[in-house]
PDB file of C-alpha atoms in Angstrom:
ATOM      1  CA  MET A  36     -49.192  19.923 -36.817  1.00 77.00           C
ATOM      2  CA  GLY A  37     -45.686  18.875 -37.882  1.00 82.00           C
ATOM      3  CA  PHE A  38     -47.027  17.328 -41.085  1.00 87.00           C
ATOM      4  CA  ILE A  39     -48.772  20.554 -42.102  1.00 91.00           C
ATOM      5  CA  LEU A  40     -45.691  22.650 -41.337  1.00 90.00           C
ATOM      6  CA  LYS A  41     -43.474  20.248 -43.306  1.00 90.00           C
ATOM      7  CA  PHE A  42     -45.921  20.331 -46.225  1.00 91.00           C
ATOM      8  CA  ILE A  43     -46.034  24.150 -46.295  1.00 92.00           C
ATOM      9  CA  LEU A  44     -42.255  24.451 -45.970  1.00 91.00           C
ATOM     10  CA  THR A  45     -41.709  21.939 -48.777  1.00 91.00           C
ATOM     11  CA  ALA A  46     -44.209  23.767 -51.021  1.00 93.00           C
ATOM     12  CA  VAL A  47     -42.480  27.115 -50.446  1.00 93.00           C
ATOM     13  CA  LEU A  48     -39.058  25.591 -51.118  1.00 92.00           C
ATOM     14  CA  VAL A  49     -40.334  23.885 -54.300  1.00 94.00           C
ATOM     15  CA  TYR A  50     -41.584  27.271 -55.457  1.00 95.00           C
ATOM     16  CA  GLY A  51     -38.149  28.711 -54.691  1.00 94.00           C
ATOM     17  CA  LEU A  52     -36.499  25.938 -56.688  1.00 93.00           C
ATOM     18  CA  SER A  53     -38.712  26.721 -59.652  1.00 94.00           C
ATOM     19  CA  MET A  54     -37.608  30.347 -59.489  1.00 94.00           C
ATOM     20  CA  VAL A  55     -33.892  29.474 -59.257  1.00 94.00           C
ATOM     21  CA  LEU A  56     -33.521  26.549 -61.647  1.00 93.00           C
ATOM     22  CA  PRO A  57     -33.548  27.239 -65.389  1.00 89.00           C
ATOM     23  CA  GLY A  58     -36.102  25.397 -67.471  1.00 92.00           C
ATOM     24  CA  VAL A  59     -38.543  24.920 -64.584  1.00 95.00           C
ATOM     25  CA  ALA A  60     -41.725  27.001 -64.456  1.00 95.00           C
ATOM     26  CA  LEU A  61     -44.379  26.908 -61.757  1.00 95.00           C
ATOM     27  CA  GLY A  62     -47.579  28.941 -61.514  1.00 91.00           C
ATOM     28  CA  GLY A  63     -47.214  30.071 -57.894  1.00 90.00           C
ATOM     29  CA  VAL A  64     -47.147  28.868 -54.308  1.00 91.00           C
ATOM     30  CA  GLY A  65     -50.595  27.280 -54.688  1.00 93.00           C
ATOM     31  CA  SER A  66     -49.348  25.345 -57.682  1.00 95.00           C
ATOM     32  CA  ALA A  67     -46.306  24.330 -55.652  1.00 95.00           C
ATOM     33  CA  ALA A  68     -48.598  22.893 -52.968  1.00 95.00           C
ATOM     34  CA  ILE A  69     -50.479  20.913 -55.601  1.00 96.00           C
ATOM     35  CA  LEU A  70     -47.152  19.781 -57.087  1.00 96.00           C
ATOM     36  CA  VAL A  71     -46.023  18.469 -53.689  1.00 95.00           C
ATOM     37  CA  ILE A  72     -49.254  16.458 -53.435  1.00 95.00           C
ATOM     38  CA  VAL A  73     -48.934  15.129 -57.007  1.00 96.00           C
ATOM     39  CA  LEU A  74     -45.291  14.161 -56.490  1.00 95.00           C
ATOM     40  CA  GLY A  75     -46.216  12.430 -53.233  1.00 94.00           C
ATOM     41  CA  ILE A  76     -48.929  10.392 -54.929  1.00 96.00           C
ATOM     42  CA  LEU A  77     -46.655   9.510 -57.870  1.00 96.00           C
ATOM     43  CA  ASN A  78     -43.835   8.531 -55.485  1.00 95.00           C
ATOM     44  CA  ALA A  79     -46.234   6.319 -53.522  1.00 96.00           C
ATOM     45  CA  ILE A  80     -47.917   4.580 -56.470  1.00 97.00           C
ATOM     46  CA  VAL A  81     -45.847   4.785 -59.663  1.00 97.00           C
ATOM     47  CA  LYS A  82     -42.281   4.839 -58.333  1.00 96.00           C
ATOM     48  CA  PRO A  83     -42.369   1.381 -56.672  1.00 97.00           C
ATOM     49  CA  ILE A  84     -43.735  -0.117 -59.896  1.00 97.00           C
ATOM     50  CA  LEU A  85     -40.956   1.500 -61.934  1.00 97.00           C
ATOM     51  CA  GLN A  86     -38.355   0.336 -59.415  1.00 97.00           C
ATOM     52  CA  ILE A  87     -39.552  -3.261 -59.656  1.00 97.00           C
ATOM     53  CA  LEU A  88     -39.667  -3.187 -63.453  1.00 97.00           C
ATOM     54  CA  GLY A  89     -36.288  -1.451 -63.690  1.00 96.00           C
ATOM     55  CA  PHE A  90     -34.514  -3.567 -61.080  1.00 97.00           C
ATOM     56  CA  PRO A  91     -32.261  -5.414 -63.566  1.00 96.00           C
ATOM     57  CA  ILE A  92     -31.181  -2.133 -65.162  1.00 96.00           C
ATOM     58  CA  THR A  93     -30.652  -0.607 -61.709  1.00 96.00           C
ATOM     59  CA  VAL A  94     -28.351  -3.468 -60.762  1.00 97.00           C
ATOM     60  CA  LEU A  95     -26.402  -3.197 -64.020  1.00 97.00           C
ATOM     61  CA  THR A  96     -25.934   0.568 -63.620  1.00 96.00           C
ATOM     62  CA  LEU A  97     -25.088   0.280 -59.910  1.00 96.00           C
ATOM     63  CA  GLY A  98     -28.134   2.332 -58.913  1.00 94.00           C
ATOM     64  CA  LEU A  99     -27.786   5.186 -61.396  1.00 95.00           C
ATOM     65  CA  PHE A 100     -31.023   4.162 -63.110  1.00 96.00           C
ATOM     66  CA  LEU A 101     -32.857   5.386 -59.989  1.00 95.00           C
ATOM     67  CA  LEU A 102     -32.032   8.915 -61.157  1.00 95.00           C
ATOM     68  CA  VAL A 103     -33.817   8.173 -64.426  1.00 96.00           C
ATOM     69  CA  ILE A 104     -36.829   6.905 -62.452  1.00 96.00           C
ATOM     70  CA  ASN A 105     -36.880  10.190 -60.510  1.00 96.00           C
ATOM     71  CA  VAL A 106     -36.796  12.112 -63.793  1.00 96.00           C
ATOM     72  CA  ILE A 107     -39.706  10.021 -65.069  1.00 96.00           C
ATOM     73  CA  ILE A 108     -41.699  10.917 -61.943  1.00 97.00           C
ATOM     74  CA  VAL A 109     -40.966  14.645 -62.414  1.00 96.00           C
ATOM     75  CA  LYS A 110     -41.910  14.478 -66.105  1.00 97.00           C
ATOM     76  CA  LEU A 111     -45.151  12.646 -65.203  1.00 97.00           C
ATOM     77  CA  ALA A 112     -45.978  15.466 -62.790  1.00 96.00           C
ATOM     78  CA  ASP A 113     -45.207  17.888 -65.629  1.00 96.00           C
ATOM     79  CA  PHE A 114     -47.623  15.961 -67.849  1.00 96.00           C
ATOM     80  CA  LEU A 115     -50.382  15.886 -65.218  1.00 96.00           C
ATOM     81  CA  MET A 116     -50.170  19.550 -64.182  1.00 95.00           C
ATOM     82  CA  SER A 117     -50.703  22.424 -66.574  1.00 94.00           C
ATOM     83  CA  SER A 118     -49.164  24.943 -64.152  1.00 94.00           C
ATOM     84  CA  PHE A 119     -45.867  23.031 -63.854  1.00 95.00           C
ATOM     85  CA  ASP A 120     -43.453  22.859 -66.758  1.00 95.00           C
ATOM     86  CA  VAL A 121     -40.001  21.267 -67.003  1.00 96.00           C
ATOM     87  CA  HIS A 122     -38.089  21.588 -70.258  1.00 95.00           C
ATOM     88  CA  GLY A 123     -35.941  18.573 -71.052  1.00 93.00           C
ATOM     89  CA  PHE A 124     -34.309  15.643 -69.327  1.00 95.00           C
ATOM     90  CA  PHE A 125     -31.390  17.558 -67.814  1.00 95.00           C
ATOM     91  CA  ASN A 126     -33.605  20.205 -66.201  1.00 95.00           C
ATOM     92  CA  ALA A 127     -35.833  17.474 -64.767  1.00 95.00           C
ATOM     93  CA  LEU A 128     -32.725  15.754 -63.405  1.00 95.00           C
ATOM     94  CA  LEU A 129     -31.515  18.988 -61.772  1.00 96.00           C
ATOM     95  CA  PHE A 130     -34.957  19.625 -60.293  1.00 96.00           C
ATOM     96  CA  SER A 131     -35.142  16.063 -58.985  1.00 95.00           C
ATOM     97  CA  LEU A 132     -31.711  16.267 -57.341  1.00 95.00           C
ATOM     98  CA  ALA A 133     -32.422  19.696 -55.850  1.00 94.00           C
ATOM     99  CA  LEU A 134     -35.784  18.486 -54.559  1.00 93.00           C
ATOM    100  CA  SER A 135     -34.086  15.539 -52.876  1.00 93.00           C
ATOM    101  CA  VAL A 136     -31.634  17.877 -51.146  1.00 93.00           C
ATOM    102  CA  VAL A 137     -34.476  20.196 -50.084  1.00 89.00           C
ATOM    103  CA  ASN A 138     -36.455  17.259 -48.668  1.00 90.00           C
ATOM    104  CA  ALA A 139     -33.400  16.085 -46.735  1.00 92.00           C
ATOM    105  CA  VAL A 140     -32.901  19.572 -45.251  1.00 89.00           C
ATOM    106  CA  VAL A 141     -36.587  19.837 -44.345  1.00 87.00           C
ATOM    107  CA  ASP A 142     -36.432  16.435 -42.661  1.00 89.00           C
ATOM    108  CA  LEU A 143     -33.352  17.515 -40.673  1.00 90.00           C
ATOM    109  CA  VAL A 144     -34.996  20.746 -39.565  1.00 86.00           C
ATOM    110  CA  MET A 145     -38.319  19.150 -38.655  1.00 82.00           C
ATOM    111  CA  ASP A 146     -36.913  16.194 -36.704  1.00 77.00           C
TER     112      ASP A 146
END
């Protein structure tokens, strides 16, 4: 039951982020739920591969390259979903950072 509540809360907050942040467009709450699923799959499959491949760059930049990896994941979700649109690198970075903060708050509330 906690997983479903966390999923719904995250989807609603992602929809809210898309309404607040400039350059981010989302088709609705249903699209936000699909986006949460797509981002979860990309974070589980693609992100570890990118982290392994980008490890030398991550070490050289003292971890800042992980932000670029998060932007790549958001832009991949943008590419895969027609109802989700992020314009530009900076907007994807803002969305990624805001999504991380939202996930941290949801985890604090749910635990």
